[in-house]
Coordinates of C-alpha atoms in Angstrom, one line a residue:
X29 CA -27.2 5.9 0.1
X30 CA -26.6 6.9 -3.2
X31 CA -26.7 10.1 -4.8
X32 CA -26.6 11.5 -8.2
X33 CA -22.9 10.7 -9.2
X34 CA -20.2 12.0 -11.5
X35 CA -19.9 11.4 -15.3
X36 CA -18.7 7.8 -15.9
X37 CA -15.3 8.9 -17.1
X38 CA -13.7 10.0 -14.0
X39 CA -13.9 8.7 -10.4
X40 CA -17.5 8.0 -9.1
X41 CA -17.1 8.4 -5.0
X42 CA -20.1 7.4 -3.2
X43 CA -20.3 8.3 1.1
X44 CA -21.0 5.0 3.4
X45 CA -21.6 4.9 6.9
X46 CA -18.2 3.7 8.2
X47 CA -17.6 1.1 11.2
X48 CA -15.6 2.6 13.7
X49 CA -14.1 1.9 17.0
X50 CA -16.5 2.9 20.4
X51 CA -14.0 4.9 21.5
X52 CA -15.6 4.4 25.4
X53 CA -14.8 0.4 24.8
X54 CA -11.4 0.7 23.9
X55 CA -8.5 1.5 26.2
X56 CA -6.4 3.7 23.6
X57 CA -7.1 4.1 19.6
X58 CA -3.2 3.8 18.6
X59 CA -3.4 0.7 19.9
X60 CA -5.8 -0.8 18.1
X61 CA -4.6 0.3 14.6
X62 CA -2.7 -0.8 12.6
X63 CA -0.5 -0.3 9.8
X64 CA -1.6 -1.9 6.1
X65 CA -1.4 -5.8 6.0
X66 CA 1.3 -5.6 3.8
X67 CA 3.5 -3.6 6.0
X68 CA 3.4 -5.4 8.7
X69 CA 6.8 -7.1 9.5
X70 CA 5.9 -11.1 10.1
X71 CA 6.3 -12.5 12.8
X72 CA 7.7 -10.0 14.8
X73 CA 5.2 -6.6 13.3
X74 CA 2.0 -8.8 13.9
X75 CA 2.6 -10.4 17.5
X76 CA 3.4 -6.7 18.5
X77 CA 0.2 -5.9 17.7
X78 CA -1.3 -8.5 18.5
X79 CA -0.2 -8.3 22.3
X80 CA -1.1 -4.0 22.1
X81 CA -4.6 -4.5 22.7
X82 CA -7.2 -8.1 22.3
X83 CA -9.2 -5.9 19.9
X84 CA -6.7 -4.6 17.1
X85 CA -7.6 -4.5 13.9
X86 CA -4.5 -6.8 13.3
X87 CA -6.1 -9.8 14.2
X88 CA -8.8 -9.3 11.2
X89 CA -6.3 -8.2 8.7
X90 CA -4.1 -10.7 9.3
X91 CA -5.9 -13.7 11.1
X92 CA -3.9 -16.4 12.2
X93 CA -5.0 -20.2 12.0
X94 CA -3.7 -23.9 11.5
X95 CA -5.7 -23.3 7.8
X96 CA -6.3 -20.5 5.4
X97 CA -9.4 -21.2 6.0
X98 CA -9.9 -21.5 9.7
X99 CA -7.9 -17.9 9.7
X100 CA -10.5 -16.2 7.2
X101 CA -13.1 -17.5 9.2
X102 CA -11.6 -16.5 12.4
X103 CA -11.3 -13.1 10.9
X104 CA -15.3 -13.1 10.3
X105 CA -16.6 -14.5 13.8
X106 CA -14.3 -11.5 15.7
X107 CA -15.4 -9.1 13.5
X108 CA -19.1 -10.3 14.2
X109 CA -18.3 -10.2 18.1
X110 CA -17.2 -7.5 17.8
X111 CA -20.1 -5.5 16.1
X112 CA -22.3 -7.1 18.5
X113 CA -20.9 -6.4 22.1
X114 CA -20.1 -3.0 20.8
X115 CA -16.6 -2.8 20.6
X116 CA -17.4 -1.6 16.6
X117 CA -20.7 0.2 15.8
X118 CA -21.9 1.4 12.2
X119 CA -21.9 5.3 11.8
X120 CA -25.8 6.4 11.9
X121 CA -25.6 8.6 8.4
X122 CA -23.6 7.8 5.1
X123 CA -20.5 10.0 4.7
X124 CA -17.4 10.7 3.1
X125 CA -14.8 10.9 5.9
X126 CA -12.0 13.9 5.6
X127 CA -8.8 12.0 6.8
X128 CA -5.5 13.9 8.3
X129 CA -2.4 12.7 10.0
X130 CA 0.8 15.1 10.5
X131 CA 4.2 14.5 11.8
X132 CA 6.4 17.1 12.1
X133 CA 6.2 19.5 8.7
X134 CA 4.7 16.9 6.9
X135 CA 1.0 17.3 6.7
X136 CA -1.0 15.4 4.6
X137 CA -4.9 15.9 3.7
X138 CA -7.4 13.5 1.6
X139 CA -10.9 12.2 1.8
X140 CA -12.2 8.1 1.8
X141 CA -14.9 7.0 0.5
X142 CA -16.5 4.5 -1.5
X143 CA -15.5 4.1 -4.9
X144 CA -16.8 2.8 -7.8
X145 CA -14.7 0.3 -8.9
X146 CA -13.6 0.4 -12.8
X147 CA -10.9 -2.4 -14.7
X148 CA -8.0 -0.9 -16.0
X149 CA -9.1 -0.5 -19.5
X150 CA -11.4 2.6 -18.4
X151 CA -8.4 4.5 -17.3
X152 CA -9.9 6.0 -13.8
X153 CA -7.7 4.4 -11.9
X154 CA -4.5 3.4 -13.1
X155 CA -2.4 0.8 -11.6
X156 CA 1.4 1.1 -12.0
X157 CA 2.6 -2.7 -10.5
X158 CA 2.1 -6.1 -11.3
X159 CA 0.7 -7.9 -8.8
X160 CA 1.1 -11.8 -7.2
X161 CA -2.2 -14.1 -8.0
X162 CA -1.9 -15.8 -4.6
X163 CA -1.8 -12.5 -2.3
X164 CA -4.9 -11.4 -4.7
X165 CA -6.6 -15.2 -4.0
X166 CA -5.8 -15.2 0.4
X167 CA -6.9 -11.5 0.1
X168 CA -9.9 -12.3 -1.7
X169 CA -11.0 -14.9 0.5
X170 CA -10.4 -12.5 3.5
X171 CA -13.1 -10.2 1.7
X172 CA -15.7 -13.4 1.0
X173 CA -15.5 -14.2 4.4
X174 CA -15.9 -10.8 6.0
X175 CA -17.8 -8.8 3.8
X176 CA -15.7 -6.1 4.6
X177 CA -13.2 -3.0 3.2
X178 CA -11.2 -3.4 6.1
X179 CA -8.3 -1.0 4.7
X180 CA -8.4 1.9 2.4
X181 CA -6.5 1.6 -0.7
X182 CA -4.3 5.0 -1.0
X183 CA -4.7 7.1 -4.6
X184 CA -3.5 10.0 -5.9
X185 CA -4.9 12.3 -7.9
X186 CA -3.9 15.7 -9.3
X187 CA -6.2 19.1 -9.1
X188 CA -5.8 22.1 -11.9
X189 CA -4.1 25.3 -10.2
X190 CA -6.9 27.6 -8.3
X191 CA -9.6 24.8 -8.6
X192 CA -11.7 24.4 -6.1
X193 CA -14.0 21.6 -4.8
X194 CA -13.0 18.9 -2.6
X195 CA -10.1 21.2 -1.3
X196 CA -12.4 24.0 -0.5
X197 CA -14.6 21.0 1.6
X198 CA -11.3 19.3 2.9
X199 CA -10.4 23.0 4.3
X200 CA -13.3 23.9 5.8
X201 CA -14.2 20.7 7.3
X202 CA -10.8 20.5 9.4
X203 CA -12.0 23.8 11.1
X204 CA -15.4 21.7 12.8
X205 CA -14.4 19.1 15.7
X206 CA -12.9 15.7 14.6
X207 CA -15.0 12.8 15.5
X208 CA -11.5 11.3 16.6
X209 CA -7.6 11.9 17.5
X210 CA -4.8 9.7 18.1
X211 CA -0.9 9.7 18.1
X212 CA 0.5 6.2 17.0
X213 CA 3.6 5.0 17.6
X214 CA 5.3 6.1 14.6
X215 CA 4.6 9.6 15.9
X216 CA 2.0 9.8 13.2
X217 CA -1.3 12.6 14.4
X218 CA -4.6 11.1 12.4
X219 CA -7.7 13.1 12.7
X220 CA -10.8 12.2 11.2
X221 CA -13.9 14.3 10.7
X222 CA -17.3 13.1 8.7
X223 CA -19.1 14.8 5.6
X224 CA -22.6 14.2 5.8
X225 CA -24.0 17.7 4.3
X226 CA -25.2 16.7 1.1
X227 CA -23.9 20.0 -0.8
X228 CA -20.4 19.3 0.4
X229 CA -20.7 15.9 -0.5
X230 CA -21.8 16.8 -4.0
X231 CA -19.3 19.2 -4.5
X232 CA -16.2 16.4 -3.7
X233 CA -18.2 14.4 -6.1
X234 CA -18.4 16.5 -9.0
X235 CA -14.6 17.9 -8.2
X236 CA -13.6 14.4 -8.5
X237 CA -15.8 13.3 -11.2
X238 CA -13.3 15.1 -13.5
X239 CA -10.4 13.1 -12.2
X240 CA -8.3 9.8 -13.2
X241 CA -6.4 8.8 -9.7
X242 CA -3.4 6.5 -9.5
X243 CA -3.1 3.6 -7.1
X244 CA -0.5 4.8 -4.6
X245 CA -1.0 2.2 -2.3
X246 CA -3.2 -1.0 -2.7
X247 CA -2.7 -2.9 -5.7
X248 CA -3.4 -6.5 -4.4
X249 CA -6.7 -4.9 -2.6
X250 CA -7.8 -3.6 -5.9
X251 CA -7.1 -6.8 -7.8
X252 CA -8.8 -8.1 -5.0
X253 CA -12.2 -6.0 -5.3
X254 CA -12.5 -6.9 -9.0
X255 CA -12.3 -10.3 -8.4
X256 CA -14.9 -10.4 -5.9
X257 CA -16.9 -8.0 -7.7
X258 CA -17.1 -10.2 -11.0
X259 CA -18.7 -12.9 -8.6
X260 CA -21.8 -10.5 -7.5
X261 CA -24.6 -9.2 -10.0
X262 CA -24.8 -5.4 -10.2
X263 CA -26.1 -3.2 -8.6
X264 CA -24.3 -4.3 -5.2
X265 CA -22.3 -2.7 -2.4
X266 CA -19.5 -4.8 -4.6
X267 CA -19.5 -2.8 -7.0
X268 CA -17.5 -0.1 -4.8
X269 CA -14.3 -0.4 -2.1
X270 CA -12.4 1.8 0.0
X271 CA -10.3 4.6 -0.8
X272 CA -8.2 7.0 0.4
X273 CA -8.1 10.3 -2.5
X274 CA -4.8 12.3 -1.9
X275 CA -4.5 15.5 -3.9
X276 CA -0.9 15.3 -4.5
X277 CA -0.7 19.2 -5.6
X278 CA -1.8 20.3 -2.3
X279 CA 0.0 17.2 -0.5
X280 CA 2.9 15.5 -2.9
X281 CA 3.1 12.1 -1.3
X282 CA 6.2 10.3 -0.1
X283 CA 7.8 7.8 -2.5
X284 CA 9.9 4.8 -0.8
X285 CA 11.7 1.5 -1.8
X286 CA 10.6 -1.7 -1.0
X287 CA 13.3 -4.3 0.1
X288 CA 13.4 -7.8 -0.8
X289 CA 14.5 -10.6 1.6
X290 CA 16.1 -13.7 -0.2
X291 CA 15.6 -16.1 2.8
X292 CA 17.8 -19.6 1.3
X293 CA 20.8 -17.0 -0.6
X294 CA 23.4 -16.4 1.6
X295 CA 25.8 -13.3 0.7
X296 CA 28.5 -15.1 -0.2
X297 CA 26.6 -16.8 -2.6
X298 CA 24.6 -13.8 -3.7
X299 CA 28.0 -12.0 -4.1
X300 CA 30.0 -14.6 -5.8
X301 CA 27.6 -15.1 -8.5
X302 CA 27.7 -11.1 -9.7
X303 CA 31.5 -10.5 -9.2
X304 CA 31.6 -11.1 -13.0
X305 CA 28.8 -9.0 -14.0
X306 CA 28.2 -6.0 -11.6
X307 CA 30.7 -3.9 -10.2
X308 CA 30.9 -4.9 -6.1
X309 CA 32.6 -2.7 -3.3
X310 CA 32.3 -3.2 0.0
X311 CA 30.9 -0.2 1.9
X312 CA 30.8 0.4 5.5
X313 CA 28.2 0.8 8.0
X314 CA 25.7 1.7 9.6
X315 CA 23.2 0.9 7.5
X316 CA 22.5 5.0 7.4
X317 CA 26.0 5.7 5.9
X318 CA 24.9 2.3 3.2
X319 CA 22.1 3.9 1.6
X320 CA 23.6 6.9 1.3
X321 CA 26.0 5.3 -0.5
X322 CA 23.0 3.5 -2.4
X323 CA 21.8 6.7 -3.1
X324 CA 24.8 8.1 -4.8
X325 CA 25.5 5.6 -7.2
X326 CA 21.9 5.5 -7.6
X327 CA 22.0 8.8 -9.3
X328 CA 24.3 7.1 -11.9
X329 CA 22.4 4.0 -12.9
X330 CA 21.1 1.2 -11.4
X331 CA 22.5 0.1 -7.9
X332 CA 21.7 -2.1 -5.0
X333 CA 23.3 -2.8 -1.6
X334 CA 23.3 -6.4 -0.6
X335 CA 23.0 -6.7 3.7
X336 CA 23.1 -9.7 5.7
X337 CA 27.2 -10.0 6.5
X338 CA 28.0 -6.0 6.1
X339 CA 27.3 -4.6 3.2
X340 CA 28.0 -4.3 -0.6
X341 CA 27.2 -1.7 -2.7
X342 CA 26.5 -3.3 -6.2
X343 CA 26.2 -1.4 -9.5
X344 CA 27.5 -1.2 -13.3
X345 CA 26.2 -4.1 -14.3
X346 CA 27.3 -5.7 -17.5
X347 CA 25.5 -3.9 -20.5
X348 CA 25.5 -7.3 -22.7
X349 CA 24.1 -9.2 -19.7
X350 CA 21.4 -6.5 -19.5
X351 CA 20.7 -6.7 -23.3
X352 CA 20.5 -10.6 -22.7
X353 CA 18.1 -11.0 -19.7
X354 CA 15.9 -7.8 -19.7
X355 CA 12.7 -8.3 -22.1
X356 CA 13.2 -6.1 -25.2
X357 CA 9.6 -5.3 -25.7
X358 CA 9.0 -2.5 -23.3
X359 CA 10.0 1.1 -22.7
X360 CA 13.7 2.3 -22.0
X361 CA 11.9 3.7 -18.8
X362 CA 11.0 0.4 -17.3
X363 CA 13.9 -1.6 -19.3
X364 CA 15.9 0.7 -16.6
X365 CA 14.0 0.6 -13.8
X366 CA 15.6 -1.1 -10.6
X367 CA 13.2 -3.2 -10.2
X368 CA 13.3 -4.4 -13.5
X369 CA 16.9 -5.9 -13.6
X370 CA 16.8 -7.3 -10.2
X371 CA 14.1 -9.8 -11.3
X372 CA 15.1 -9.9 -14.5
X373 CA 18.9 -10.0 -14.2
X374 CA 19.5 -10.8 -10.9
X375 CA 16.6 -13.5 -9.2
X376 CA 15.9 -15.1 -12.1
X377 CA 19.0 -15.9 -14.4
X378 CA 22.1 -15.1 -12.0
X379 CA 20.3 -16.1 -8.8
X380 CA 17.9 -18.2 -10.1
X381 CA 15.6 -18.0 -7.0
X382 CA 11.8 -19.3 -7.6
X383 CA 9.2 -16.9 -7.4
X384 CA 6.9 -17.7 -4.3
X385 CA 7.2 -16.4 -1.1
X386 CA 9.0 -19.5 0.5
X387 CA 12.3 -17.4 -1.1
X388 CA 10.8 -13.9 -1.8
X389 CA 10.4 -11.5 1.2
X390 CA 9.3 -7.7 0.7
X391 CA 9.9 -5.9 3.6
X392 CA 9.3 -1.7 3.7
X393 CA 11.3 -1.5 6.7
X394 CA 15.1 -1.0 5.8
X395 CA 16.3 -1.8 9.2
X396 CA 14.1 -4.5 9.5
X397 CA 14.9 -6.6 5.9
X398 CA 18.5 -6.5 7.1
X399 CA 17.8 -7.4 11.0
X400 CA 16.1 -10.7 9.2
X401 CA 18.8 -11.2 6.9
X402 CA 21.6 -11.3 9.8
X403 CA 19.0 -13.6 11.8
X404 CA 18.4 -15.9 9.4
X405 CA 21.3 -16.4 7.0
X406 CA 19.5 -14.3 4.2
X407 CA 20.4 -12.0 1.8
X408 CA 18.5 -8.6 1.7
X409 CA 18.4 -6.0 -1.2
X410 CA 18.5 -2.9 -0.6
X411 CA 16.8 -0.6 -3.4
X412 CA 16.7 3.2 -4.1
X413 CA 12.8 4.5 -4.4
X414 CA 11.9 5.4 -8.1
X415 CA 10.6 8.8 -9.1
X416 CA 6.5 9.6 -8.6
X417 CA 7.2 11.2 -11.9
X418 CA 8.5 7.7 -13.5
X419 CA 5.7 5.6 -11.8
X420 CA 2.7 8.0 -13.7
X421 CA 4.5 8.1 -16.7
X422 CA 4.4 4.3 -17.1
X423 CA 1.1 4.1 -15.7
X424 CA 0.0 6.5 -18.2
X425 CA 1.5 4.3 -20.9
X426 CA -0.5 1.3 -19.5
X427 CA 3.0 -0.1 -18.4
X428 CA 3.4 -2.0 -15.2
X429 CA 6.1 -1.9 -13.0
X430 CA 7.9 -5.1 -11.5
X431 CA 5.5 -5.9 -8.4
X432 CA 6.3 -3.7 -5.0
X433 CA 8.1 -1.5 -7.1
X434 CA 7.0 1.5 -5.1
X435 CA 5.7 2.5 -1.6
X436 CA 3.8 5.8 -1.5
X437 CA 2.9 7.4 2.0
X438 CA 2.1 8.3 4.4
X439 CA -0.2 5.4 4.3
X440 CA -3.6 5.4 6.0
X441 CA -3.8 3.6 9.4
X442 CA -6.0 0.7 9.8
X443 CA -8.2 0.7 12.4
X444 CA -9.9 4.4 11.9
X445 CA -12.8 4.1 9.8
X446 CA -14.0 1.0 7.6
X447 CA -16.3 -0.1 5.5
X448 CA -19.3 -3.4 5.8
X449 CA -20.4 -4.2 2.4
X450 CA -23.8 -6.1 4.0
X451 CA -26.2 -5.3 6.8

């Protein structure tokens, strides 16, 4: 379907009839979804969910096989059983899909659709990370194989006080009957509801047409899309991908660390190569009582706690080291940013740990990064989330952030509503 869209300045979203889950196939709908690929903690996140139920989404997001290959193409023939003994089935009318969950006092409201895509340059969607060629190349070749926006990306976006427009749609559609409801096990409520009335529709799209969004959540699957998109002539259903529009002055979005796992640096090692250069302290646990302690010197400068035997609360570092090893040619902002002098500083001139994933873990989970780090002999480090403020001012100033820099959320389940880019 397409309709008469936005001006090209701002975000162009277009409804899509979205493959869902027969919800009289499945046993339960939390245990077929999943959380984002990248959240997953390998191996012990995915054969959890792998073992929840034969048909979760896990097992097309992150297929398993003795080659890249063999798992992508895995990843396509279940997804093609799937649609055909009607475990999936295509929705019968192109919509944009109003998307809830709640836990607790935290409530959060946005809409997916299909969304034109546009490179950086246009400033419609602004990335604030770097991100890691061979996550964009596996991804990519996930996508070639299935055909398929099997996750929404997460964006943000920012509406004018007493506007109206997708809101007014978002508020009255909640009020109708979801076409779903499910708990998860994070204690997560997602409801989903469809927009198929073509004023409503146009109204989200002319709303929105006025808009620039930031990618919250999803820069690998962005990267991703482009890619793939350059390799198709326009016009073609890759032209668009999935997203997930939050307005963040009706719902602010959660802003969290992401951890890094340094699988062959054991602490000692880690430790005795910054006693010269950072200021060390051993604080005690649990790990509750460490970030707090993270979190206070935080508010002072940059600070990490290193975990995997006890753990150390690491800040001050050496300004002259700092000068030395942190690239000049950027702004004080980033220059300061966490992330910035742990690669900079730390992983690659004190630690001098390769950049691959064979040494490089990012794990969201705090508990989880130092479980691994015990288990294995690693090192984890602990980081302090940035500011949304500081991520949109760099992203504004076309300046990108140290890769997984940032994790926004509540981020959209996997498993609810997707998109098939062919017939």
């Amino acid at each position: 379907m397409t309709t008469a869209g936005p001006a090209p300045h701002g975000l162009h979203l277009e409804p899509f009839q979205g493959t869902r889950y027969c919800l009289d196939r499945v046993d339960s709908l939390a245990a077929v979804t999943s959380p984002p690929y990248d959240v997953v903690v390998r191996p012990d996140g995915l054969l959890h969910l792998e073992s929840a139920d034969p048909h979760n989404i896990v097992r097309l997001i992150l297929p398993q096989g003795d080659t890249r290959e063999g798992a992508d193409r895995r990843a396509a023939d279940t997804l093609a059983e799937w649609l055909a003994s009607g475990i999936l089935a295509q929705d019968d009318k192109p919509a944009l899909y109003v998307y809830e969950q709640r836990k607790g006092d935290l409530l959060q409201r946005g809409v997916i659709g299909s969304l034109l895509l546009s490179p950086p340059a246009e400033e419609v969607v602004l990335p604030h990370e770097d991100v890691m060629p061979h996550i964009v190349e596996e991804r990519a070749a996930l996508l070639r194989a299935t055909a398929a926006n099997l996750e929404p990306l997460l964006l943000s976006y920012r509406s004018e006080p007493g506007s109206s427009g997708t809101g007014d749609v978002i508020d009255r559609t909640v009020q109708l009957p979801p076409l779903l409801t499910t708990t998860t096990e994070d204690g997560f409520c997602h409801r989903l509801w469809s927009v198929t009335d073509p004023m409503e529709i146009a109204a989200v799209q002319v709303d929105l047409g006025g808009h620039q969004a930031l990618i919250a959540d999803g820069h690998h699957r962005w990267a991703t899309s482009l890619r793939v998109r350059a390799e198709h002539p326009s016009p073609s259903p890759w032209d668009y991908g999935l997203v997930l529009l939050v307005d963040t002055a009706r719902h602010p979005l959660q802003v969290r660390a992401i951890h890094r796992l340094l699988h062959h640096l054991s602490p000692v090692s880690a430790l005795s190569a910054l006693a010269s250069s950072f200021r060390v302290r051993r604080v005690e646990g649990p790990l509750a009582a460490a970030m707090e302690a993270l979190s206070t010197a935080s508010a002072e400068g940059t600070a990490f706690v290193l975990a995997g035997d006890g753990f150390h609360l690491i800040d001050r570092p050496d300004p002259a080291l700092l000068d030395r090893t942190v690239p000049g040619d950027r702004p004080e902002l980033w220059r300061t940013l966490d992330a910035t002098v742990l690669h900079s500083t730390l992983i690659d001139h004190l630690w001098q740990i390769p950049d691959s994933s064979q040494h490089i873990a990012y794990i969201h989970d705090t508990a989880a990064a130092v479980e691994q780090a015990e288990r294995n002999g690693g090192t984890a480090v602990l980081m302090h989330p940035v500011q949304e403020e500081v991520v949109r001012d760099l992203a504004r100033q076309g300046v990108m952030m140290p890769r997984k820099s940032t994790s926004f959320g509540p981020k959209p389940a996997t498993g609810l509503v997707f998109r098939t880019l062919l017939p």
